[in-house]
PDB file of C-alpha atoms in Angstrom:
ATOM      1  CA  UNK A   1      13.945 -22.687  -0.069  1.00 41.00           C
ATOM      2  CA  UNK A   2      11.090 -24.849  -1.744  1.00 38.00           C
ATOM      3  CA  UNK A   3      10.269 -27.904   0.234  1.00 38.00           C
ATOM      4  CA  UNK A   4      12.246 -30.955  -1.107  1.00 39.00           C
ATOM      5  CA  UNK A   5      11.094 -34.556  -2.146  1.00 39.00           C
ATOM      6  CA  UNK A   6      13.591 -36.860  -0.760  1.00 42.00           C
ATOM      7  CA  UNK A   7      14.822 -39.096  -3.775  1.00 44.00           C
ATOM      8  CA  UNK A   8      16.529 -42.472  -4.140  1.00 47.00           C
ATOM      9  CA  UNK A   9      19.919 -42.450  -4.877  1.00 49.00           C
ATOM     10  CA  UNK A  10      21.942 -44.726  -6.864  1.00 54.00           C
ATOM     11  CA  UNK A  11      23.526 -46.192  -4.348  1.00 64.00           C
ATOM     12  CA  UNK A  12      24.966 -44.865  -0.666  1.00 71.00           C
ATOM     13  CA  UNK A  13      28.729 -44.770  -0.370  1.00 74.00           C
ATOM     14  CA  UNK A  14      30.618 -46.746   2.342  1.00 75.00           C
ATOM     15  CA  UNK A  15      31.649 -44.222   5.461  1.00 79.00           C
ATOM     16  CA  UNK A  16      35.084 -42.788   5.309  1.00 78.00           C
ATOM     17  CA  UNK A  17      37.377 -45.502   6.719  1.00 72.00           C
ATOM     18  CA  UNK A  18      40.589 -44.801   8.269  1.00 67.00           C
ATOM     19  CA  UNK A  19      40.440 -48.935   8.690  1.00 42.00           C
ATOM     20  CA  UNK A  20      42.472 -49.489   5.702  1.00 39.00           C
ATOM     21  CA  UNK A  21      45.668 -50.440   7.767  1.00 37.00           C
ATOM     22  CA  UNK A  22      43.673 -54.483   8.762  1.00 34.00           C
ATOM     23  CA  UNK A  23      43.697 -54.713   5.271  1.00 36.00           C
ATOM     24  CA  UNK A  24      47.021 -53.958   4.740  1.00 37.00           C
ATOM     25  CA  UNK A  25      48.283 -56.945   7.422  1.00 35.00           C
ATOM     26  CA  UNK A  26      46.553 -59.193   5.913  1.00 40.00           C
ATOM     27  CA  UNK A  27      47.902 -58.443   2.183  1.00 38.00           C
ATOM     28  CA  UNK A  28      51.219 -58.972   4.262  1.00 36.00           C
ATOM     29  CA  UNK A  29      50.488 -62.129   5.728  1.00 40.00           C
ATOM     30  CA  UNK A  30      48.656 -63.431   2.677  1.00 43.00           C
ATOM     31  CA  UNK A  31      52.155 -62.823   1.152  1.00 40.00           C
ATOM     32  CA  UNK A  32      54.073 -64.422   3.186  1.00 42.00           C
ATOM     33  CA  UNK A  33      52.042 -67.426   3.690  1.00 38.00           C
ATOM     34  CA  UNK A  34      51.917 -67.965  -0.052  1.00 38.00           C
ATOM     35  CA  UNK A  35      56.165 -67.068  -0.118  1.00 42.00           C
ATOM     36  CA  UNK A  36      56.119 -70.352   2.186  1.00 44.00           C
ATOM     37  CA  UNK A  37      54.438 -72.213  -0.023  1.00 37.00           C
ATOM     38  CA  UNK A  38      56.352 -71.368  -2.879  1.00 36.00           C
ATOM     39  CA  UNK A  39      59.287 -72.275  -0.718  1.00 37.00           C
ATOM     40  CA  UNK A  40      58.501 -75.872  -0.123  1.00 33.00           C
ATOM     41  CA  UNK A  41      57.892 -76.033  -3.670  1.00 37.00           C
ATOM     42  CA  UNK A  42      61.418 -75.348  -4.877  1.00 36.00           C
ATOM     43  CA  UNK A  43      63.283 -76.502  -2.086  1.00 39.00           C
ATOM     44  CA  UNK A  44      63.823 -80.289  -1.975  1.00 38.00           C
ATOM     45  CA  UNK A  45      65.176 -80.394   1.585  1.00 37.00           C
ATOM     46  CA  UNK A  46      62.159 -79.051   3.232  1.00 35.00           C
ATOM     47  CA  UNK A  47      60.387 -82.165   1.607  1.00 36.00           C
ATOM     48  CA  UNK A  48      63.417 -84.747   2.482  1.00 37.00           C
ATOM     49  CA  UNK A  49      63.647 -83.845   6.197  1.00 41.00           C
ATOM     50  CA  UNK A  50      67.172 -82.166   5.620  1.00 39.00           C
ATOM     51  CA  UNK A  51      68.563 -80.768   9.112  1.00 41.00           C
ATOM     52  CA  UNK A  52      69.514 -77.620   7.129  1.00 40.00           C
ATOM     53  CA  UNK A  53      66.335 -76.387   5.519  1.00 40.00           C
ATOM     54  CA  UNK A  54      66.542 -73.274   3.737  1.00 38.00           C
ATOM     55  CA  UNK A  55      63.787 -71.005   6.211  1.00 40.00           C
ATOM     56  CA  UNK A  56      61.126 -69.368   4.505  1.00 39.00           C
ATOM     57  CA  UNK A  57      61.206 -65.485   4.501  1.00 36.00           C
ATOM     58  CA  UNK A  58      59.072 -64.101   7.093  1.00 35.00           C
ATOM     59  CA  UNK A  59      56.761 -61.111   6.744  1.00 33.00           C
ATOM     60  CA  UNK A  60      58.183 -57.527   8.636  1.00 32.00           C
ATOM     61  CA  UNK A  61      57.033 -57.104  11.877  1.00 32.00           C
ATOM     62  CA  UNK A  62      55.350 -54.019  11.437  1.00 31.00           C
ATOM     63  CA  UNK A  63      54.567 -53.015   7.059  1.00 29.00           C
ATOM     64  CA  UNK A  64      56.237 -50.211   5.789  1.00 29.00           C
ATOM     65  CA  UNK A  65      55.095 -46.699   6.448  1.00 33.00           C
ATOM     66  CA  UNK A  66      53.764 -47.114  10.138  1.00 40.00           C
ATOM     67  CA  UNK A  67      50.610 -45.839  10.477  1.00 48.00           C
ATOM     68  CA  UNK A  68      49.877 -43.309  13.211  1.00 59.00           C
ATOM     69  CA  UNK A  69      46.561 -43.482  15.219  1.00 72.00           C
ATOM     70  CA  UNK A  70      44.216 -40.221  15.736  1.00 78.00           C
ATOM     71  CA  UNK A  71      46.547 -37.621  17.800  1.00 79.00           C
ATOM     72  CA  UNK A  72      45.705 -34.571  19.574  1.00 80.00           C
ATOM     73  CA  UNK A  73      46.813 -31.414  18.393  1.00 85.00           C
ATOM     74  CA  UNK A  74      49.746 -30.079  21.311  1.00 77.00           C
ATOM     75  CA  UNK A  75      48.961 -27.021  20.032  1.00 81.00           C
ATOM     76  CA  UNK A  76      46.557 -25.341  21.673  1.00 87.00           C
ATOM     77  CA  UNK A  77      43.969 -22.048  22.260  1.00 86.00           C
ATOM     78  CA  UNK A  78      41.015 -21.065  23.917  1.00 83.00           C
ATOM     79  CA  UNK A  79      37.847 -19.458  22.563  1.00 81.00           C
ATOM     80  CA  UNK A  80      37.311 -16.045  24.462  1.00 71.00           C
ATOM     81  CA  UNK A  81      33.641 -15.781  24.702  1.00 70.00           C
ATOM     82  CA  UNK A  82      33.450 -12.080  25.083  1.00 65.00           C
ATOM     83  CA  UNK A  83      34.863 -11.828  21.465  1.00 64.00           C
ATOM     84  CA  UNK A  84      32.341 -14.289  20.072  1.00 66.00           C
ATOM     85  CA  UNK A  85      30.743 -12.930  17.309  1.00 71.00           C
ATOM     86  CA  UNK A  86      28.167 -14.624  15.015  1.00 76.00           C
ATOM     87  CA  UNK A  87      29.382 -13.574  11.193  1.00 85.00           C
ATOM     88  CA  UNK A  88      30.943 -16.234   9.196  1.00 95.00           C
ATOM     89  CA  UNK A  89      34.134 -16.468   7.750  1.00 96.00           C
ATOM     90  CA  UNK A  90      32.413 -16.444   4.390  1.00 97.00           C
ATOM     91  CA  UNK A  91      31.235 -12.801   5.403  1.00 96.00           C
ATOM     92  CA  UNK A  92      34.435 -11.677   6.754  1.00 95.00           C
ATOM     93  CA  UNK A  93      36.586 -12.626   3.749  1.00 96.00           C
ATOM     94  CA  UNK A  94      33.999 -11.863   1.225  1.00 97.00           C
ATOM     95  CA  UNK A  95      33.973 -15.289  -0.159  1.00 97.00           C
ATOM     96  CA  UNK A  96      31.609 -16.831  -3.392  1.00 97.00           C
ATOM     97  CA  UNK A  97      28.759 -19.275  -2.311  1.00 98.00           C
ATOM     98  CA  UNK A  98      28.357 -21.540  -5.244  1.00 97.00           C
ATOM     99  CA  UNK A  99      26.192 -24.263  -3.480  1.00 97.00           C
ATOM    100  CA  UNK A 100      24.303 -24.616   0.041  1.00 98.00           C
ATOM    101  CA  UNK A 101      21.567 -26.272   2.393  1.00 98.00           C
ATOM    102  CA  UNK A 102      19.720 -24.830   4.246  1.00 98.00           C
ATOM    103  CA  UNK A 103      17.642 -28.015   5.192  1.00 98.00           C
ATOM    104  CA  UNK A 104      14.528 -25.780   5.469  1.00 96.00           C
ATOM    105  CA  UNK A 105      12.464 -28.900   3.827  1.00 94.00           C
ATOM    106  CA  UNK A 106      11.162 -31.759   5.201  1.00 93.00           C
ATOM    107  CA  UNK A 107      13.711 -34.691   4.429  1.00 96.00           C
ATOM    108  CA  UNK A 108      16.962 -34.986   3.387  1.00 98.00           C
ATOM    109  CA  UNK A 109      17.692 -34.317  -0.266  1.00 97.00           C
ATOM    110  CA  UNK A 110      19.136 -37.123  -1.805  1.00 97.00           C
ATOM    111  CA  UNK A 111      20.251 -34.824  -5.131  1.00 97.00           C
ATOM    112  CA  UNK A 112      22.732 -33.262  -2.568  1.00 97.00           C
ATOM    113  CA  UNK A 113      23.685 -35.858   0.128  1.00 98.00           C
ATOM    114  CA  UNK A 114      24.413 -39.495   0.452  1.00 97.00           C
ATOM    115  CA  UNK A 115      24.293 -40.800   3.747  1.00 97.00           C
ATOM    116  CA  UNK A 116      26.177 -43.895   4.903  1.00 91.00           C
ATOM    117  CA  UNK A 117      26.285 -47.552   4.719  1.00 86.00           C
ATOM    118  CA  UNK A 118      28.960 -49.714   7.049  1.00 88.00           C
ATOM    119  CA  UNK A 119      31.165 -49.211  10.111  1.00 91.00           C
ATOM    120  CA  UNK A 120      31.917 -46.098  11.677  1.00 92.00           C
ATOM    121  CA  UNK A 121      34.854 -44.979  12.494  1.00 87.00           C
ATOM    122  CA  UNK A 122      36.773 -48.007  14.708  1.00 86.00           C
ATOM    123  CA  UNK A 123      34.820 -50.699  13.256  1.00 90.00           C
ATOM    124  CA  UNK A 124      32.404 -50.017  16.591  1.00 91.00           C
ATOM    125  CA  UNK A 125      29.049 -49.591  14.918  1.00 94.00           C
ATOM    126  CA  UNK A 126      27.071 -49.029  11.893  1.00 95.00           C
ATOM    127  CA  UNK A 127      25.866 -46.390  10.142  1.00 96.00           C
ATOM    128  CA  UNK A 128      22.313 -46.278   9.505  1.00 97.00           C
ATOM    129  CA  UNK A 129      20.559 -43.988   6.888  1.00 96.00           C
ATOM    130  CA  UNK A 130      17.312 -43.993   9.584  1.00 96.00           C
ATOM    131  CA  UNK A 131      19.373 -41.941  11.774  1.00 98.00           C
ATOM    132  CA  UNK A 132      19.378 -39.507   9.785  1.00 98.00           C
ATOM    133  CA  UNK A 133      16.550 -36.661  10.166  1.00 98.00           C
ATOM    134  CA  UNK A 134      15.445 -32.855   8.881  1.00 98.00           C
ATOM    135  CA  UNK A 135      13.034 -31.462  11.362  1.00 96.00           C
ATOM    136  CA  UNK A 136      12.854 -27.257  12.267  1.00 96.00           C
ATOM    137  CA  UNK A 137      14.766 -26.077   9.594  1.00 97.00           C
ATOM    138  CA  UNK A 138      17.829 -28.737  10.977  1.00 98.00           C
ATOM    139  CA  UNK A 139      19.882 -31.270   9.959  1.00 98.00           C
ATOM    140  CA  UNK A 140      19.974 -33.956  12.873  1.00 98.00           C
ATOM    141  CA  UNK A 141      22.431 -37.273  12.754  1.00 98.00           C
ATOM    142  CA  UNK A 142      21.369 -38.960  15.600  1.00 98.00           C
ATOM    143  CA  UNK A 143      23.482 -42.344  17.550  1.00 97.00           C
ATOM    144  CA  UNK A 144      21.791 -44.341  19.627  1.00 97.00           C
ATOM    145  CA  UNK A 145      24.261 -47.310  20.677  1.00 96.00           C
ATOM    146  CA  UNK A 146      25.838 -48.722  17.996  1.00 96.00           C
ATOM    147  CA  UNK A 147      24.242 -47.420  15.350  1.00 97.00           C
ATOM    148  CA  UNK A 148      25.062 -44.161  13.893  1.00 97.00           C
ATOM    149  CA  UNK A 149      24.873 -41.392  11.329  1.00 97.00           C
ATOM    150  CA  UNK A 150      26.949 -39.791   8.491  1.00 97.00           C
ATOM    151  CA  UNK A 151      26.486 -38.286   5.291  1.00 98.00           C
ATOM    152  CA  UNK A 152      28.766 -37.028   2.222  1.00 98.00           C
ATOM    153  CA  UNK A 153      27.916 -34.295  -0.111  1.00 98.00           C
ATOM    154  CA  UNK A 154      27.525 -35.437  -3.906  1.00 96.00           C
ATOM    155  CA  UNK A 155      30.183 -34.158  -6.044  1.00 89.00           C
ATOM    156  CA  UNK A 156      33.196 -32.867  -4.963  1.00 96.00           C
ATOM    157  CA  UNK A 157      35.750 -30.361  -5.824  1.00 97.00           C
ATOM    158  CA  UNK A 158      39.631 -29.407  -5.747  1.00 98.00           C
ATOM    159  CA  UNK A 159      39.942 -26.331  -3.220  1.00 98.00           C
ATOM    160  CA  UNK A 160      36.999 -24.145  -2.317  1.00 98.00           C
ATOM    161  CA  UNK A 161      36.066 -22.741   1.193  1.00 98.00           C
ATOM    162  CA  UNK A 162      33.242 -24.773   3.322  1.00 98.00           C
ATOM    163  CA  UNK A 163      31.206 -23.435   6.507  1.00 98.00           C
ATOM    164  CA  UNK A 164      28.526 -24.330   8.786  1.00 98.00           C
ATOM    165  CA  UNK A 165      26.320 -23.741  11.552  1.00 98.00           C
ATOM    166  CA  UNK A 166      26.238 -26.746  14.044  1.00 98.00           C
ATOM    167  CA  UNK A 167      26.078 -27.580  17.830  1.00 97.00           C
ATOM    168  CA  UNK A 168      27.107 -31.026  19.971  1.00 98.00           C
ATOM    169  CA  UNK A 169      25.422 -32.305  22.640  1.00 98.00           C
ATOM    170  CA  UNK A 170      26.968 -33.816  25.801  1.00 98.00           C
ATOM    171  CA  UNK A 171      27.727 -37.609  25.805  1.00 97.00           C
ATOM    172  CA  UNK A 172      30.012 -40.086  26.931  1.00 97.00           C
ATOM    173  CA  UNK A 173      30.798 -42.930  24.107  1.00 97.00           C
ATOM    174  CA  UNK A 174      29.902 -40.764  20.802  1.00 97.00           C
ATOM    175  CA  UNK A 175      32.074 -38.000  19.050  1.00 97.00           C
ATOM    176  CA  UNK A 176      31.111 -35.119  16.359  1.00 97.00           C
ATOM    177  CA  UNK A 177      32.854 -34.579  13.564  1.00 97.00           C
ATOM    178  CA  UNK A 178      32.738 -32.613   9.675  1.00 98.00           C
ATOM    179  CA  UNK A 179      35.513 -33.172   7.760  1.00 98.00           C
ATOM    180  CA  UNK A 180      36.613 -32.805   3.528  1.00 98.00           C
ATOM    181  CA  UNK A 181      37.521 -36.505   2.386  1.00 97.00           C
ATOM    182  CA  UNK A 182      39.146 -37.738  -0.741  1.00 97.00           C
ATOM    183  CA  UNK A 183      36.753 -38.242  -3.251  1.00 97.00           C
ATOM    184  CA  UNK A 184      39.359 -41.049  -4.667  1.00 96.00           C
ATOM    185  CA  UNK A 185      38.946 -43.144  -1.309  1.00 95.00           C
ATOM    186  CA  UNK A 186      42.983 -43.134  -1.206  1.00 96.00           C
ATOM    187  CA  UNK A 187      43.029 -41.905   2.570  1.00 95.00           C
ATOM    188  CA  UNK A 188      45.686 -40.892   3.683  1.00 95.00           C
ATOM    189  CA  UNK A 189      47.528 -39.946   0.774  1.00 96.00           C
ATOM    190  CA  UNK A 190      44.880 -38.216  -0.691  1.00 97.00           C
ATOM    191  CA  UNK A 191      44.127 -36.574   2.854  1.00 97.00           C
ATOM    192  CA  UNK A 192      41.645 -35.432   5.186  1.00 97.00           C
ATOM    193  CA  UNK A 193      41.035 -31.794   6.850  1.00 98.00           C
ATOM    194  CA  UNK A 194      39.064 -32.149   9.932  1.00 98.00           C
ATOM    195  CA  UNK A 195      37.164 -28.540  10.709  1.00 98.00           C
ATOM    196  CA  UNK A 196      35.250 -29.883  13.621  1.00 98.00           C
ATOM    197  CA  UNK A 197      36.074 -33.218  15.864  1.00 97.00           C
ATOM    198  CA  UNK A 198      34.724 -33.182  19.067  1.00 97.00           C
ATOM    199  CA  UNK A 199      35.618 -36.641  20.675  1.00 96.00           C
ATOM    200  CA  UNK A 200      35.185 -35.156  24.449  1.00 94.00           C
ATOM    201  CA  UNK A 201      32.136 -36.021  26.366  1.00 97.00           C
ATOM    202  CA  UNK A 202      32.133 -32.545  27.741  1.00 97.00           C
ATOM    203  CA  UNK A 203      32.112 -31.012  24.344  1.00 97.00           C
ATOM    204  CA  UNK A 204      34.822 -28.380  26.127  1.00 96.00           C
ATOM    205  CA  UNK A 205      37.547 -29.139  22.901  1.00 96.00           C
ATOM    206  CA  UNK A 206      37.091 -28.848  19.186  1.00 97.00           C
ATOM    207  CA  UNK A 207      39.725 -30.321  16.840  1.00 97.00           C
ATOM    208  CA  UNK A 208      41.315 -28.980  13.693  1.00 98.00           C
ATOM    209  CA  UNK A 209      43.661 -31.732  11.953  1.00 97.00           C
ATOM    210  CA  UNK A 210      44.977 -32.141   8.405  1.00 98.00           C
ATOM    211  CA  UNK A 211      45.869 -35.910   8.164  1.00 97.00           C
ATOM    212  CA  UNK A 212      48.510 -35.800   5.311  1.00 97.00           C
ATOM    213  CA  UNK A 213      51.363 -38.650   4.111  1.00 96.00           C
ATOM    214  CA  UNK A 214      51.587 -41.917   3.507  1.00 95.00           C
ATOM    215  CA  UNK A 215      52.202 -42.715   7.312  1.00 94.00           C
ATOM    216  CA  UNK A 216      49.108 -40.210   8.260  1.00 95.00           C
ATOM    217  CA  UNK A 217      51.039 -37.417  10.034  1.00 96.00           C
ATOM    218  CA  UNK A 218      49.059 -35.016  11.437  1.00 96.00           C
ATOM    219  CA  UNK A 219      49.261 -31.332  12.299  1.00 97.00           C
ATOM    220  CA  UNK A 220      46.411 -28.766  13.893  1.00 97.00           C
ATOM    221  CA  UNK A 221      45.455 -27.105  16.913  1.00 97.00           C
ATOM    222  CA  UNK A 222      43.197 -27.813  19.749  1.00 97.00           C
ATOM    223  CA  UNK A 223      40.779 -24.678  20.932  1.00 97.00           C
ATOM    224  CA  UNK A 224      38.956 -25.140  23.948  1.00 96.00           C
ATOM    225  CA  UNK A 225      35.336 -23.740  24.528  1.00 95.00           C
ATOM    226  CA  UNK A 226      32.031 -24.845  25.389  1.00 95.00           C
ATOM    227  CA  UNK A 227      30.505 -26.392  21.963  1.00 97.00           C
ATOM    228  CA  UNK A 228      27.267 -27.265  23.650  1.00 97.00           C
ATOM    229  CA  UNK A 229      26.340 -23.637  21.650  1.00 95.00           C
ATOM    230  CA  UNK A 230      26.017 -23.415  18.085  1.00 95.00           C
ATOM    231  CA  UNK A 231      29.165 -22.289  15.598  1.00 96.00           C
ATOM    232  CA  UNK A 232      30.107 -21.100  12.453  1.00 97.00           C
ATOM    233  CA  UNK A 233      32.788 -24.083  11.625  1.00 98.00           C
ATOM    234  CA  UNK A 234      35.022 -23.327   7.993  1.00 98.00           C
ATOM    235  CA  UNK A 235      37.732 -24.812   6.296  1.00 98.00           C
ATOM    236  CA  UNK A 236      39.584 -22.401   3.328  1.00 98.00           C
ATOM    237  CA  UNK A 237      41.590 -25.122   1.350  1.00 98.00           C
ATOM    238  CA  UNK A 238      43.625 -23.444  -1.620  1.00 98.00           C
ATOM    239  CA  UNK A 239      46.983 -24.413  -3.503  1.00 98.00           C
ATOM    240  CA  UNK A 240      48.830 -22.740  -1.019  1.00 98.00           C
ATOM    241  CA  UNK A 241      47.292 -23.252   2.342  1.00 98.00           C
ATOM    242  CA  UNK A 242      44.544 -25.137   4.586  1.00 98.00           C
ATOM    243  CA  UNK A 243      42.724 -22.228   6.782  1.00 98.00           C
ATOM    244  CA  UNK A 244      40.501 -22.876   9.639  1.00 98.00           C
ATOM    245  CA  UNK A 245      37.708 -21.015  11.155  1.00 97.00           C
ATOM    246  CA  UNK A 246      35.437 -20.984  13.938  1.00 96.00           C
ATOM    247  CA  UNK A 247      32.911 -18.078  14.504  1.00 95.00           C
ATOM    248  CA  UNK A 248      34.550 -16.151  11.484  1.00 95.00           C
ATOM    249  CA  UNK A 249      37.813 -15.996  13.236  1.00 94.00           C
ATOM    250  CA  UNK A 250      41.153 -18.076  12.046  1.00 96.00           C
ATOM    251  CA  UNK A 251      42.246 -20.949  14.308  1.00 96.00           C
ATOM    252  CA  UNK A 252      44.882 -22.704  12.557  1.00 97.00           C
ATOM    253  CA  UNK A 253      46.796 -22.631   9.269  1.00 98.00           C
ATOM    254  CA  UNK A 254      49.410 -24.145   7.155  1.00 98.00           C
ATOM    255  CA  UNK A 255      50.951 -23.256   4.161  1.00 98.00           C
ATOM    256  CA  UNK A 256      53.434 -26.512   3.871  1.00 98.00           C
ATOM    257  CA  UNK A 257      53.104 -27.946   0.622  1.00 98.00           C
ATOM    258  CA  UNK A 258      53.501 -31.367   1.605  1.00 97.00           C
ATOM    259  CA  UNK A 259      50.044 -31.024   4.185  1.00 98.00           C
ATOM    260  CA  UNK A 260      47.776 -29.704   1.137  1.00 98.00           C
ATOM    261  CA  UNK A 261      45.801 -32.209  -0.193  1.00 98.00           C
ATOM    262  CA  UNK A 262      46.693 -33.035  -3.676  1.00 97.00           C
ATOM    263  CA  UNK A 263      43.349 -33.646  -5.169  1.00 97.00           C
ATOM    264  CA  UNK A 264      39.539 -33.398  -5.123  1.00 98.00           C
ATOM    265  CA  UNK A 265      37.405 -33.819  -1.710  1.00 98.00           C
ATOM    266  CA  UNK A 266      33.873 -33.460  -0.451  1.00 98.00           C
ATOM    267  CA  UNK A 267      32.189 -32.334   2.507  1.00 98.00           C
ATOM    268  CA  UNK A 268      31.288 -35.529   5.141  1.00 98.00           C
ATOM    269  CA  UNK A 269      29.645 -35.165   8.628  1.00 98.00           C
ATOM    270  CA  UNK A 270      29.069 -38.026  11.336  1.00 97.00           C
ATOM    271  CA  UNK A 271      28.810 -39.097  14.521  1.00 96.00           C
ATOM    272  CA  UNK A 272      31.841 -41.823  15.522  1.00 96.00           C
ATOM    273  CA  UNK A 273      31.244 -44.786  18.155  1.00 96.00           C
ATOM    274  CA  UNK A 274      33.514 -45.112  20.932  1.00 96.00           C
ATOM    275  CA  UNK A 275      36.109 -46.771  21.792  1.00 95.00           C
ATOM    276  CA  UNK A 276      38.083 -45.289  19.372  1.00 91.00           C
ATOM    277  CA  UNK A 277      41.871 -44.269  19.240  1.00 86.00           C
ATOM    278  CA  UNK A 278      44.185 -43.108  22.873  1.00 82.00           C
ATOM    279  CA  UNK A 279      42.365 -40.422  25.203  1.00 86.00           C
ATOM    280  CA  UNK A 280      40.183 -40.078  22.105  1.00 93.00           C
ATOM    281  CA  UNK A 281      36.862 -41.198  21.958  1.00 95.00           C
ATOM    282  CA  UNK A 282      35.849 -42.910  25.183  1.00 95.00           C
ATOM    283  CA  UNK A 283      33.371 -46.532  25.099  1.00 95.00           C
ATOM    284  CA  UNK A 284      29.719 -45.815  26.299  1.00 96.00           C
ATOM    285  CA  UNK A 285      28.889 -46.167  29.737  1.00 96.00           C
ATOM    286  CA  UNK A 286      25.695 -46.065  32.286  1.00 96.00           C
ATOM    287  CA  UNK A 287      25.277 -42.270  32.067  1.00 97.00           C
ATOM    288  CA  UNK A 288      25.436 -42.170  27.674  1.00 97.00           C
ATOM    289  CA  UNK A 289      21.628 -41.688  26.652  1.00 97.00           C
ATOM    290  CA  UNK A 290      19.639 -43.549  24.605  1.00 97.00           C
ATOM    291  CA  UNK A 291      19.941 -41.098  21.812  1.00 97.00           C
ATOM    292  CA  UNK A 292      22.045 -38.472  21.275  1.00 98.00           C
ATOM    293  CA  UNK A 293      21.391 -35.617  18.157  1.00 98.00           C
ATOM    294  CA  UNK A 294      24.289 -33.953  16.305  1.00 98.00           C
ATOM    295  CA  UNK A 295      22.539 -30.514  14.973  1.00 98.00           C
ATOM    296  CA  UNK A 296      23.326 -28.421  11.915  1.00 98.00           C
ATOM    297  CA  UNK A 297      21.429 -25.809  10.993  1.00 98.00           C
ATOM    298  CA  UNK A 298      23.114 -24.995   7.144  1.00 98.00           C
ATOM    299  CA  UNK A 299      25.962 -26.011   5.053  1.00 98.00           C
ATOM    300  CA  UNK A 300      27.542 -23.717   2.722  1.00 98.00           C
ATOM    301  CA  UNK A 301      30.086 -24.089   0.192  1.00 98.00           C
ATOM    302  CA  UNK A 302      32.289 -21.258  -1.940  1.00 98.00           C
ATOM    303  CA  UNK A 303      34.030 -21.157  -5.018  1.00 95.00           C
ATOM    304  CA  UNK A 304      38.034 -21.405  -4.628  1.00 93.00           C
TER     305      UNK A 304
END
């Protein structure tokens, strides 16, 4: 691939935020203050001193829908590293590469990415675009304490098949993740398939989660393995199923209708900031580094 010239985007898009649920108290609580107010308007008692005022209605403990935090998969498998084999799942199924990086360059190319702006994940740190590097034909989002990386793709699409080549590093404090978001920012109904979380400072578990439903239910399957090595990590996403691969080999599907995302998404990758979420992403301590590099070596995507 020709070497690229890094260009200035538009603008940078805010990171995916599963924070939406602060915003939705506070609606609620704006509401009922202003009920209250409306109250004392049209209720000459509460203005008269009247022993029997007529209470104002209170907003619900908890809004409507609930809204469940990051869960771990019960389900769960191990990667048998005498079957590990380094062909995709693109290869395997025969599938149509319409787009890819390579990031053989030497910057990012702004035609194809965006990084972030604003919080990461938890509201524990920022996302910074200077985190973000290509060196030795490699992508590299790189945290160092509360600053952090991420990047979308530019232009998304409804159903395809996306893979790539990446490795973690070992860290307390800092979790890896590459994910398809809604491309309508209406997380969670619009969903979210996770094809590689690794919250674990060991790097021992990967994650595969489709976040689906008003309430964010979740459903996947945790394989175990030593992701300190590079991968092949792929996501199939068609009408009738969500697919999941790592090394070329099928992990987890589901073919429920109700877990398929119902419109168009785009490829993100980042690095989250601890603490985030139960037994999830753990805080930094004395042992996290002053850096740490998340490394991808290509990104590939495939016609549906």
């Amino acid at each position: 691939m020709p070497e690229q010239t890094e260009q200035e985007p538009e603008h940078d898009p805010e990171a995916p935020s599963r924070r939406r649920w602060p915003a939705v108290v506070g609606i609620v609580a704006g509401l009922a203050v202003l009920a209250g107010v409306v109250t004392v308007a049209t209720d000459p008692s509460l203005l008269t001193g009247s022993s029997t005022p007529t209470p104002a209605p209170s907003a619900p403990a908890t809004p409507p829908g609930g809204m469940h935090d990051q869960e771990r998969p019960t389900e769960v498998g191990e990667l048998d590293p005498a079957s590990r084999s380094d062909t995709e799942a693109a290869v395997r199924n025969g599938w149509r590469l319409t787009d890819h990086d390579e990031f053989d360059g030497a910057a990012l190319d702004r035609t194809r990415w965006s990084p972030y702006t604003g919080e990461t994940t938890g509201g524990n740190g920022r996302h910074l675009a200077e985190n973000i590097s290509v060196r030795n034909g490699e992508l590299v989002l790189t945290s160092r304490g509360r600053t952090s990386a991420g990047l979308a793709w530019r232009g998304g699409q409804q159903y395809g098949r996306w893979e790539i080549r990446a490795k973690t590093n070992p860290a307390v404090g800092y979790g890896d993740v590459a994910l398809l978001w809604p491309d309508a920012e209406d997380w969670p109904e619009g969903g979210e398939l996770n094809f590689m979380e690794i919250p674990k400072p060991q790097r021992n578990e990967t994650h595969t989660i489709v976040h689906y439903g008003e309430d964010n239910s979740q459903v996947g399957k945790t394989v175990r393995g030593d992701f300190t090595q590079w991968h092949t990590y792929a996501v199939e996403w068609l009408p009738d199923r969500v697919v999941f691969y790592i090394d070329g080999a099928e992990v987890f599907r589901t073919t429920d209708p109700e877990q398929i995302p119902p419109r168009s998404m785009h490829l993100a990758m980042q690095q989250d900031i601890g603490p985030y979420g139960d037994d999830w992403i753990p805080a930094p301590d004395a042992t996290t580094p002053d850096s740490l590099d998340f490394q991808v070596d290509w990104v590939r995507i495939y016609a549906p």
